Coordinates of C-alpha atoms in Angstrom, one line a residue:
M11 CA 0.0 0.0 0.0
K12 CA 2.8 2.4 1.0
L13 CA 4.6 1.6 -2.3
I14 CA 1.5 2.5 -4.3
F15 CA 1.3 5.9 -2.5
K16 CA 5.0 6.6 -3.3
I17 CA 4.6 5.7 -7.0
L18 CA 1.5 7.9 -7.3
I19 CA 3.2 10.9 -5.7
V20 CA 6.3 10.6 -7.8
F21 CA 4.2 10.3 -11.0
I22 CA 2.2 13.4 -10.1
L23 CA 5.3 15.5 -9.3
A24 CA 7.1 14.3 -12.5
A25 CA 4.0 15.2 -14.6
G26 CA 3.9 18.7 -13.1
N27 CA 7.6 19.2 -13.7
F28 CA 8.0 21.3 -10.5
C29 CA 11.1 23.2 -9.9
T30 CA 12.2 25.1 -6.9
A31 CA 12.1 28.9 -6.8
Q32 CA 12.7 31.6 -4.2
D33 CA 9.1 32.8 -3.9
S34 CA 8.4 35.5 -6.4
T35 CA 11.7 37.4 -6.0
R36 CA 13.5 35.6 -8.8
V37 CA 10.6 36.3 -11.2
T38 CA 10.5 40.0 -10.2
Q39 CA 14.2 40.3 -10.8
A40 CA 13.8 38.6 -14.2
Y41 CA 11.1 41.0 -15.2
K42 CA 13.2 44.0 -14.2
S43 CA 16.3 42.7 -16.0
A44 CA 14.3 42.1 -19.2
A45 CA 12.7 45.6 -18.9
R46 CA 16.1 47.2 -18.5
L47 CA 17.5 45.3 -21.4
K48 CA 14.6 46.2 -23.7
K49 CA 15.0 49.9 -22.8
A50 CA 18.8 49.8 -23.5
V51 CA 18.2 48.0 -26.9
D52 CA 15.5 50.5 -27.9
N53 CA 17.8 53.4 -27.1
N54 CA 20.8 51.7 -28.8
D55 CA 22.6 52.0 -25.4
N56 CA 25.4 49.5 -25.6
K57 CA 26.6 50.3 -22.1
G58 CA 23.0 49.9 -20.8
V59 CA 22.9 46.5 -22.5
A60 CA 26.1 45.5 -20.9
D61 CA 24.9 46.7 -17.5
S62 CA 21.7 44.7 -18.0
Y63 CA 23.7 41.6 -18.7
V64 CA 25.7 42.2 -15.5
G65 CA 22.4 42.5 -13.5
I66 CA 21.1 39.2 -15.0
A67 CA 24.4 37.5 -14.3
N68 CA 24.3 38.7 -10.7
D69 CA 20.8 37.3 -10.3
Y70 CA 22.0 33.9 -11.5
Y71 CA 25.1 34.1 -9.3
N72 CA 23.0 34.8 -6.2
Q73 CA 20.8 31.8 -7.1
G74 CA 23.8 29.6 -7.4
N75 CA 23.5 29.2 -11.2
Y76 CA 27.2 30.0 -11.9
A77 CA 27.3 28.7 -15.5
K78 CA 24.5 31.0 -16.5
S79 CA 26.2 33.9 -14.6
E80 CA 29.4 33.3 -16.5
E81 CA 27.5 33.2 -19.8
F82 CA 26.0 36.7 -19.3
L83 CA 29.1 38.1 -17.8
A84 CA 31.1 37.1 -21.0
K85 CA 28.5 38.9 -23.1
A86 CA 28.9 42.0 -20.9
R87 CA 32.7 41.9 -21.1
T88 CA 32.7 41.8 -24.9
I89 CA 30.6 45.1 -24.9
Y90 CA 32.7 46.8 -22.2
K91 CA 35.9 45.8 -24.1
N92 CA 34.5 47.4 -27.3
L93 CA 33.5 50.5 -25.3
N94 CA 36.9 50.6 -23.6
D95 CA 35.2 50.8 -20.3
K96 CA 38.2 49.8 -18.1
K97 CA 36.5 50.1 -14.8
N98 CA 33.6 47.8 -15.6
L99 CA 35.8 45.6 -17.7
E100 CA 38.0 44.9 -14.6
S101 CA 34.9 44.3 -12.4
V102 CA 33.2 41.9 -14.9
T103 CA 36.4 40.0 -15.5
R104 CA 36.8 39.4 -11.8
K105 CA 33.2 38.3 -11.5
I106 CA 33.8 35.8 -14.4
A107 CA 36.7 34.4 -12.5
Q108 CA 34.6 34.0 -9.3
S109 CA 31.8 32.2 -11.3
Q110 CA 34.4 29.9 -12.9
E111 CA 36.0 29.2 -9.4
K112 CA 32.5 28.3 -8.1
Q113 CA 32.3 25.8 -11.0
N114 CA 35.8 24.4 -10.1
K115 CA 37.1 25.7 -13.5
I116 CA 40.4 26.6 -11.8
T117 CA 42.7 27.3 -14.8
P118 CA 40.4 29.8 -16.6
A119 CA 39.6 31.4 -13.2
I120 CA 43.3 32.0 -12.5
S121 CA 43.7 33.5 -16.0
N122 CA 40.8 35.9 -15.5
Y123 CA 41.9 37.0 -12.0
S124 CA 45.3 37.8 -13.6
K125 CA 43.6 39.7 -16.4
A126 CA 41.6 41.7 -13.9
A127 CA 44.8 42.5 -12.0
E128 CA 46.4 43.8 -15.2
I129 CA 43.5 46.2 -16.0
S130 CA 42.7 47.2 -12.4
Y131 CA 41.9 50.9 -12.0
S132 CA 43.1 51.0 -8.4
E133 CA 46.0 49.6 -6.4
N134 CA 43.7 47.8 -4.0
N135 CA 41.8 46.1 -6.8
R136 CA 45.1 45.1 -8.4
M137 CA 46.3 43.5 -5.2
V138 CA 43.0 41.7 -4.5
N139 CA 43.0 40.1 -8.0
T140 CA 46.7 39.3 -7.9
N141 CA 46.2 37.6 -4.5
D142 CA 43.2 35.5 -5.8
A143 CA 45.2 34.3 -8.7
A144 CA 48.1 33.4 -6.4
R145 CA 45.7 31.7 -4.0
L146 CA 44.4 29.4 -6.7
S147 CA 47.8 28.7 -8.3
S148 CA 49.8 28.3 -5.1
P149 CA 51.1 24.7 -4.6
T150 CA 51.4 25.0 -0.8
N151 CA 49.0 25.9 1.9
E152 CA 51.5 28.4 3.3
Q153 CA 51.4 30.4 0.1
K154 CA 47.6 30.2 0.0
V155 CA 47.4 31.5 3.5
E156 CA 49.7 34.4 2.7
A157 CA 47.5 35.4 -0.3
I158 CA 44.2 35.1 1.6
Q159 CA 45.6 37.0 4.6
D160 CA 46.6 39.8 2.2
N161 CA 43.0 40.0 0.9
I162 CA 41.6 39.9 4.5
N163 CA 43.8 42.9 5.3
L164 CA 42.7 44.7 2.2
G165 CA 39.0 43.8 2.9
L166 CA 39.3 45.3 6.4
K167 CA 40.9 48.4 4.9
T168 CA 38.4 48.9 2.1
K169 CA 35.4 47.6 4.1
D170 CA 34.3 45.4 1.1
K171 CA 32.3 43.0 3.2
G172 CA 31.5 40.6 0.3
D173 CA 35.1 39.9 -0.6
L174 CA 36.1 40.0 3.1
A175 CA 33.6 37.2 4.0
A176 CA 34.7 35.2 1.0
S177 CA 38.4 35.5 2.2
Y178 CA 37.5 34.4 5.7
S179 CA 35.7 31.4 4.2
Q180 CA 38.7 30.6 2.0
M181 CA 41.0 30.8 5.0
A182 CA 38.8 28.3 6.8
D183 CA 39.1 25.9 3.9
V184 CA 42.9 26.0 4.3
N185 CA 42.6 25.6 8.1
I186 CA 40.5 22.5 7.6
Q187 CA 43.1 21.0 5.3
Q188 CA 45.7 21.8 7.9
K189 CA 43.5 20.3 10.6
D190 CA 43.6 23.6 12.5
I191 CA 40.0 23.2 13.9
P192 CA 39.9 26.3 16.2
R193 CA 41.1 28.6 13.4
A194 CA 38.7 27.1 10.9
E195 CA 35.8 27.6 13.2
E196 CA 36.9 31.2 14.0
N197 CA 37.2 32.1 10.4
L198 CA 33.8 30.6 9.4
N199 CA 32.1 32.4 12.2
S200 CA 33.7 35.7 11.1
A201 CA 32.6 35.1 7.5
Y202 CA 29.1 34.4 8.6
A203 CA 28.9 37.5 10.8
I204 CA 30.0 39.8 8.0
S205 CA 27.9 38.3 5.2
K206 CA 24.5 37.9 7.0
K207 CA 23.7 41.6 6.8
E208 CA 24.9 42.3 3.2
A209 CA 24.7 39.0 1.3
P210 CA 22.1 36.5 2.7
Q211 CA 22.8 33.9 0.1
Q212 CA 26.5 34.0 0.9
A213 CA 25.6 33.7 4.6
L214 CA 23.6 30.6 3.9
E215 CA 26.4 29.0 2.0
I216 CA 28.9 29.8 4.8
N217 CA 26.5 28.5 7.5
Q218 CA 26.1 25.3 5.6
K219 CA 29.9 25.0 5.3
L220 CA 30.1 25.6 9.1
T221 CA 27.5 23.0 10.0
N222 CA 29.1 20.5 7.6
F223 CA 32.5 21.2 9.3
Y224 CA 31.0 20.6 12.8
V225 CA 29.3 17.4 11.6
E226 CA 32.4 16.0 10.0
N227 CA 34.2 16.6 13.3
R228 CA 31.2 14.9 15.1
N229 CA 30.5 18.1 17.1
F230 CA 26.8 17.8 16.6
D231 CA 25.8 20.2 19.4
K232 CA 27.7 23.1 17.7
A233 CA 26.2 22.1 14.3
I234 CA 22.7 22.3 15.8
E235 CA 23.5 25.6 17.5
A236 CA 24.8 27.1 14.2
K237 CA 21.7 25.8 12.2
K238 CA 19.3 27.2 14.9
K239 CA 21.1 30.5 14.7
V240 CA 20.5 30.9 11.0
L241 CA 16.8 29.9 11.5
K242 CA 16.5 33.1 13.6
E243 CA 17.8 35.4 10.9
D244 CA 15.2 37.6 9.2
F245 CA 16.3 36.5 5.7
V246 CA 15.3 33.0 6.6
K247 CA 12.2 33.8 8.6
E248 CA 10.8 35.9 5.8
N249 CA 11.4 33.2 3.2
S250 CA 9.2 30.2 4.0
Q251 CA 10.8 28.0 1.4
E252 CA 14.3 28.6 2.8
K253 CA 13.0 28.2 6.3
V254 CA 11.7 24.7 5.4
N255 CA 15.1 23.8 3.8
Q256 CA 17.0 24.9 6.9
I257 CA 14.6 23.0 9.2
Q258 CA 15.1 19.8 7.1
E259 CA 18.9 20.3 7.3
L260 CA 18.6 20.7 11.1
A261 CA 16.7 17.4 11.1
D262 CA 19.4 15.7 9.2
I263 CA 21.9 16.7 11.8
Y264 CA 19.8 15.2 14.6
I265 CA 19.6 12.0 12.5
K266 CA 23.4 11.9 12.3
K267 CA 23.5 12.6 16.0
N268 CA 21.2 9.5 16.4
D269 CA 18.3 11.5 17.8
P270 CA 15.5 10.4 15.5
E271 CA 12.7 11.7 17.8
E272 CA 13.8 15.3 17.5
A273 CA 14.3 14.8 13.8
V274 CA 10.7 13.6 13.5
I275 CA 9.4 16.7 15.3
L276 CA 11.4 19.0 13.0
L277 CA 10.4 17.2 9.8
K278 CA 6.7 17.4 10.8
N279 CA 7.2 21.1 11.4
A280 CA 8.8 21.5 8.0
Y281 CA 6.0 19.5 6.4
G282 CA 3.4 21.7 8.0
I283 CA 5.0 24.9 6.8
A284 CA 5.4 23.5 3.2
L285 CA 1.7 22.5 3.1
E286 CA 0.6 25.9 4.4
K287 CA 2.8 27.9 2.0
G288 CA 2.4 25.7 -1.1
H289 CA 6.0 24.3 -1.5
T290 CA 5.3 20.9 -3.1
L291 CA 8.8 19.6 -3.5
E292 CA 9.8 20.7 0.1
A293 CA 6.7 18.9 1.4
Q294 CA 7.7 15.8 -0.6
K295 CA 11.2 15.9 0.8
S296 CA 9.9 16.0 4.4
V297 CA 7.6 13.1 3.6
K298 CA 10.5 11.0 2.2
R299 CA 12.7 11.8 5.2
L300 CA 9.9 11.0 7.7
D301 CA 9.2 7.8 5.8
S302 CA 12.9 6.7 6.2
L303 CA 12.7 7.4 9.9
Y304 CA 9.5 5.4 10.3
S305 CA 11.0 2.6 8.3
I306 CA 13.9 2.4 10.6
T307 CA 11.6 2.0 13.6
G308 CA 9.2 -0.3 11.7
N309 CA 6.3 2.2 12.1
T310 CA 4.6 1.3 8.8
E311 CA 1.2 2.6 10.0
A312 CA 2.6 6.1 10.6
S313 CA 4.3 6.0 7.2
V314 CA 1.1 5.0 5.3
S315 CA -0.9 7.6 7.2
L316 CA 1.7 10.3 6.3
Y317 CA 1.6 9.4 2.6
R318 CA -2.2 9.3 2.7
D319 CA -2.3 12.8 4.3
F320 CA 0.1 14.1 1.6
L321 CA -1.8 12.6 -1.2
G322 CA -5.1 14.1 0.1
K323 CA -3.6 17.6 0.4
L324 CA -1.6 17.5 -2.8
P325 CA -4.2 19.3 -4.9
D326 CA -4.4 22.1 -2.4
I327 CA -0.5 22.4 -2.3
V328 CA -0.4 22.5 -6.1
S329 CA -3.0 25.3 -6.2
K330 CA -0.8 27.4 -3.9
D331 CA 2.5 26.5 -5.5
R332 CA 3.8 29.2 -7.8
S333 CA 6.9 27.3 -9.0
L334 CA 5.3 26.1 -12.2
V335 CA 4.0 29.5 -13.1
D336 CA 7.2 31.2 -12.0
N337 CA 9.4 28.9 -14.0
K338 CA 7.2 29.3 -17.1
I339 CA 7.5 33.1 -16.7
L340 CA 11.3 32.8 -16.3
E341 CA 11.5 30.6 -19.4
D342 CA 9.4 33.2 -21.4
T343 CA 11.6 36.0 -20.0
E344 CA 14.8 34.2 -21.1
Q345 CA 13.3 33.8 -24.5
R346 CA 12.5 37.5 -24.6
I347 CA 16.0 38.3 -23.6
S348 CA 17.3 36.1 -26.5
Q349 CA 14.8 37.9 -28.8
L350 CA 16.1 41.3 -27.7
E351 CA 19.6 40.2 -28.4
K352 CA 18.7 39.3 -31.9
E353 CA 16.9 42.7 -32.3
K354 CA 20.0 44.5 -31.1
E355 CA 22.1 42.6 -33.6
L356 CA 19.7 43.6 -36.4
K357 CA 19.8 47.2 -35.3
D358 CA 23.6 47.2 -35.2
Q359 CA 23.7 45.9 -38.7
L360 CA 21.4 48.6 -39.8
I361 CA 23.5 51.3 -38.1
R362 CA 26.6 50.0 -39.7
K363 CA 25.0 50.3 -43.2
K364 CA 23.9 53.8 -42.5
N365 CA 27.3 54.9 -41.1
V366 CA 29.3 54.8 -44.3
F367 CA 28.9 58.5 -44.9
N368 CA 29.5 59.2 -41.2
Y369 CA 33.0 57.8 -41.4
Y370 CA 34.1 61.0 -43.1
L371 CA 32.6 63.1 -40.3
I372 CA 34.3 60.8 -37.8
G373 CA 37.6 61.6 -39.6
V374 CA 37.0 65.3 -39.2
L375 CA 36.1 64.7 -35.5
I376 CA 39.3 62.8 -35.0
V377 CA 41.3 65.7 -36.4
L378 CA 39.4 68.1 -34.2
T379 CA 39.8 65.8 -31.2
G380 CA 43.5 65.6 -32.0
L381 CA 43.7 69.4 -32.1
I382 CA 41.8 69.7 -28.8
I383 CA 44.1 67.1 -27.2
F384 CA 47.1 69.0 -28.6
I385 CA 45.8 72.2 -27.1
F386 CA 45.0 70.5 -23.9
R387 CA 48.5 69.0 -23.7
M388 CA 50.0 72.4 -24.4
L389 CA 47.8 73.9 -21.6
K390 CA 48.9 71.1 -19.4
K391 CA 52.6 71.8 -20.1
V392 CA 52.0 75.5 -19.4
Q393 CA 50.2 74.6 -16.2
I394 CA 53.1 72.3 -15.1
K395 CA 55.6 75.0 -16.0
N396 CA 53.6 77.5 -13.9
K397 CA 53.6 75.1 -11.0
K398 CA 57.4 74.7 -11.3
I399 CA 57.8 78.4 -11.4
A400 CA 55.6 78.7 -8.3
L401 CA 57.6 76.0 -6.6
Q402 CA 60.9 77.7 -7.5
S403 CA 59.5 81.0 -6.2
L404 CA 58.5 79.4 -2.9
R405 CA 61.8 77.6 -2.6
R406 CA 63.8 80.9 -3.1
E407 CA 61.4 82.7 -0.8
M408 CA 62.7 80.4 2.0
N409 CA 66.2 81.9 1.6
P410 CA 65.3 85.5 2.7
H411 CA 63.0 84.1 5.4
F412 CA 65.7 81.9 6.7
I413 CA 68.3 84.8 6.5
F414 CA 66.0 87.1 8.3
N415 CA 65.5 84.7 11.3
S416 CA 69.2 84.0 11.4
L417 CA 70.2 87.7 11.4
N418 CA 67.9 88.1 14.4
S419 CA 70.1 85.7 16.2
V420 CA 73.3 87.7 15.2
N421 CA 71.6 90.8 16.4
H422 CA 70.9 89.1 19.7
F423 CA 74.7 88.3 20.1
I424 CA 75.7 91.9 19.2
A425 CA 73.0 93.4 21.5
T426 CA 74.4 91.4 24.4
N427 CA 78.0 92.6 23.5
N428 CA 79.0 89.0 22.8
E429 CA 81.2 89.7 19.8
L430 CA 83.0 86.4 19.9
E431 CA 79.8 84.4 19.8
A432 CA 78.5 86.7 17.0
N433 CA 81.7 86.1 15.0
Q434 CA 81.4 82.3 15.5
Y435 CA 77.8 82.4 14.6
L436 CA 78.4 84.4 11.4
T437 CA 81.1 81.9 10.4
K438 CA 78.7 79.0 10.8
F439 CA 75.9 81.0 9.2
S440 CA 77.9 81.8 6.1
K441 CA 78.8 78.1 5.7
L442 CA 75.1 77.2 6.0
M443 CA 74.0 79.9 3.6
R444 CA 76.5 78.7 1.0
G445 CA 75.0 75.3 1.1
V446 CA 71.4 76.7 1.0
M447 CA 72.2 78.8 -2.1
E448 CA 74.0 75.9 -3.9
N449 CA 71.0 73.7 -3.5
S450 CA 68.3 76.3 -4.1
A451 CA 68.0 75.6 -7.9
E452 CA 66.7 72.1 -7.6
D453 CA 63.5 70.7 -6.3
F454 CA 65.3 67.6 -5.0
I455 CA 68.8 67.4 -3.6
P456 CA 71.0 64.5 -2.4
F457 CA 70.1 63.4 1.1
Q458 CA 73.6 63.8 2.4
Q459 CA 73.6 67.5 1.4
E460 CA 70.2 68.1 3.1
L461 CA 71.4 66.3 6.2
D462 CA 74.6 68.5 6.3
L463 CA 72.4 71.6 6.1
L464 CA 70.1 70.5 8.9
Q465 CA 73.1 69.6 11.1
N466 CA 74.6 73.0 10.5
Y467 CA 71.2 74.7 11.2
L468 CA 70.7 72.9 14.5
A469 CA 74.3 73.7 15.5
L470 CA 73.5 77.4 14.9
E471 CA 70.4 77.2 16.9
K472 CA 72.3 75.4 19.7
T473 CA 74.7 78.3 19.7
R474 CA 71.8 80.7 20.1
F475 CA 69.9 78.7 22.7
A476 CA 72.7 76.7 24.4
D477 CA 70.9 76.5 27.7
K478 CA 67.5 75.7 26.2
F479 CA 67.9 72.3 24.4
D480 CA 70.1 69.5 23.3
Y481 CA 69.5 67.6 20.1
E482 CA 70.1 64.2 18.4
I483 CA 70.0 63.2 14.7
D484 CA 69.3 59.5 14.0
V485 CA 69.7 58.2 10.4
D486 CA 68.7 54.7 9.3
E487 CA 71.9 52.9 8.2
S488 CA 70.0 51.3 5.2
L489 CA 69.5 54.7 3.6
N490 CA 71.7 55.4 0.6
M491 CA 73.1 58.8 1.6
Q492 CA 74.3 59.7 -1.9
S493 CA 71.7 58.3 -4.3
L494 CA 68.6 59.1 -2.2
K495 CA 67.1 62.5 -3.1
V496 CA 64.8 64.6 -0.9
P497 CA 63.2 68.1 -1.2
G498 CA 65.6 70.7 0.0
M499 CA 64.8 72.8 3.1
L500 CA 61.5 70.9 3.7
V501 CA 62.4 69.8 7.2
Q502 CA 64.1 73.0 8.4
P503 CA 60.9 75.1 9.2
F504 CA 59.6 72.3 11.5
L505 CA 62.9 72.3 13.3
E506 CA 62.7 76.1 13.6
N507 CA 59.2 75.9 15.0
A508 CA 60.3 73.3 17.5
V509 CA 63.1 75.5 18.8
W510 CA 61.5 79.0 18.6
H511 CA 57.9 78.1 19.6
G512 CA 58.5 75.1 21.9
L513 CA 61.9 74.5 23.4
R514 CA 63.0 78.1 24.1
Y515 CA 60.0 78.6 26.4
R516 CA 61.0 75.8 28.8
S517 CA 62.2 76.7 32.2
D518 CA 64.8 73.9 32.0
K519 CA 66.8 72.3 29.2
G520 CA 64.7 70.5 26.6
F521 CA 65.5 67.9 23.9
L522 CA 65.0 67.7 20.2
K523 CA 65.2 64.5 18.2
L524 CA 65.4 64.3 14.3
S525 CA 65.2 60.8 12.8
F526 CA 65.2 59.4 9.3
E527 CA 63.9 55.9 8.7
K528 CA 63.3 53.7 5.6
E529 CA 59.8 52.2 5.6
D530 CA 59.1 50.0 2.5
Q531 CA 59.5 52.4 -0.4
H532 CA 59.1 55.5 1.7
L533 CA 61.3 57.8 3.7
K534 CA 59.8 58.5 7.1
I535 CA 61.0 61.6 9.0
T536 CA 60.2 62.2 12.6
I537 CA 60.8 65.4 14.5
E538 CA 60.1 65.1 18.2
D539 CA 60.5 67.7 21.0
N540 CA 59.5 68.1 24.6
G541 CA 58.8 71.8 24.4
I542 CA 55.6 73.5 25.6
G543 CA 53.4 72.2 22.8
I544 CA 51.2 73.7 20.1
E545 CA 48.3 74.7 22.3
E546 CA 50.4 76.2 25.1
S547 CA 52.5 78.1 22.4
K548 CA 49.3 79.7 21.1
K549 CA 48.4 80.9 24.5
Q550 CA 51.8 82.6 25.0
K551 CA 51.7 84.5 21.7
T552 CA 51.1 88.2 21.9
Q553 CA 48.1 89.8 20.1
H554 CA 50.5 91.1 17.5
Q555 CA 52.0 87.6 16.9
K556 CA 48.5 86.1 16.6
T557 CA 47.6 88.4 13.8
R558 CA 50.7 87.4 11.8
E559 CA 50.7 84.2 9.8
G560 CA 53.9 82.1 10.0
R561 CA 55.3 82.5 6.5
G562 CA 57.8 79.7 6.8
M563 CA 55.2 77.1 7.7
K564 CA 52.7 78.4 5.1
N565 CA 55.5 78.3 2.5
T566 CA 56.3 74.7 3.4
L567 CA 52.7 73.5 3.2
E568 CA 52.3 75.2 -0.3
R569 CA 55.6 73.5 -1.4
I570 CA 54.3 70.1 -0.3
K571 CA 51.1 70.6 -2.3
L572 CA 53.0 71.6 -5.4
L573 CA 55.5 68.7 -5.0
N574 CA 52.6 66.2 -4.7
D575 CA 50.9 67.7 -7.9
L576 CA 54.1 67.8 -10.0
Y577 CA 55.9 64.6 -8.9
H578 CA 53.0 62.5 -7.5
Q579 CA 55.0 62.1 -4.3
D580 CA 52.0 61.8 -1.9
I581 CA 54.0 63.6 0.7
Q582 CA 52.2 63.3 4.0
C583 CA 52.7 65.7 6.9
K584 CA 51.2 65.4 10.4
V585 CA 51.8 67.8 13.2
T586 CA 50.3 66.9 16.6
D587 CA 50.7 67.6 20.3
K588 CA 52.0 64.6 22.3
K589 CA 49.4 62.9 24.3
E590 CA 51.4 61.5 27.3
E591 CA 53.8 64.4 27.8
P592 CA 54.4 68.0 26.7
G593 CA 55.9 68.6 23.3
V594 CA 55.1 68.2 19.6
L595 CA 55.5 65.3 17.2
V596 CA 56.0 65.9 13.5
Q597 CA 55.8 63.0 11.0
I598 CA 56.7 63.4 7.3
S599 CA 56.8 60.6 4.8
Y600 CA 57.3 60.4 1.0
K601 CA 58.5 58.0 -1.7
N602 CA 62.2 57.3 -2.0
I603 CA 63.7 59.1 -5.1
N604 CA 66.9 57.6 -6.3
V605 CA 69.3 58.9 -8.9

């Protein structure tokens, strides 16, 4: 009798050709994608067509249909390539690689990650794609871990939660291979926590991976806890079909735990929800699982009763089930998309035939465009030249500013009738000025020359304020003193500020430290003093001093801006009061420039 029920149910389901669908969301997305594609075709908007393909591909990707996703992404890439849309070309190439990786097509995935890295429009994107290519092609787990960790660091920096969750999940895969159970668990939980708000489908996949991981390690209680946790998420509670699937998976865990009674309760619950919401296949799956459990216990009567109940309620379930209608709509929509593609091809052919005459106009436009580009380049050169003149002007302006401040010191020695000190100071000053003048013609000078100038300057200030401060200059031994080039007189104004506005106001002797360090491809300069600090210095200024703007510092900041514009140096300058003690900390960094 039970066998007859089974055969009858299978026959009815096969005849109906039911397929699963995520309520009406998938159909709605298909409608919208087809509408966008039609509008783009009607307007002959190639970029719009490509964007529509990407939207369709993303829908398929989120549904787990990676082959279809790859198909539409390839169409979009062809159009972006023709449009020379590098930003979207990089993005769609990466997505193709991800779709191929999901299908375990490793070799083409590596190729596409590498292509995406080559055309990346940002350094972060280039590194992410390079790391993914390295991850898939690395022969050892250690190399894979290094590549994945780099992507995790980038994900934390850029706050790209989708890629970050995927990286944590990939790290967990390696941890599992290494049998590092705690780290695998930690990384899977991190991946789930990140993805559950932004990418529910990804969160479900990660949760399934986590529960499988627990089950394989026979940690059934944690697997149950993880599955119950996902059942409480809104994206599961609001999707009755997904809720049924998750309850069935939870029941399977109880079965593996050898707790059939709890599994029966869960499967009956899943069966009830499936009946109520009209999910035919899900109801059938619950019936089959319950039947298997009843068979184990020899409860044939309960099994027959269950099949009899399902058969009696089958017409009502079918009337509620939208999967047949939805899949028919999806099929029609895909046919419509195919028809729109043919219409676009016909339109493209028509346009090509009409554009024979327009080629002459295009030639004229090319000439005009070339002329505009030429004019633009000339203007750009003039602009660069003007910036160089401005930079030169600012650099030379530092000389009289520096001379004026130094002569104030000479005046102090003379005013105090200290002729010997004044003579010694003038001797050092003339030596310093000779160096400044010799290097004033270039934007960048050898590091050794700049260091000599700074040493001479600090020696002068030490002569002027002997009882106010001591100083120390620390240079990284790995720096090439001769080949390394730095902007001349860029550091001196900060040293001057430290002495004149901080250290000289101390009641006792202070300390000034200047250090040069090599940090990757950058030179890091730190100026640290224990003077009275920025805020206290402002309080001690007279009203006349407050109304005057420090020309040396303003000049320096303008020079930094021009150097960044002209040489793409990305010079960073940060001036802050110390937190734990009085004084000021100045941090400057910029790329190494070698001869």
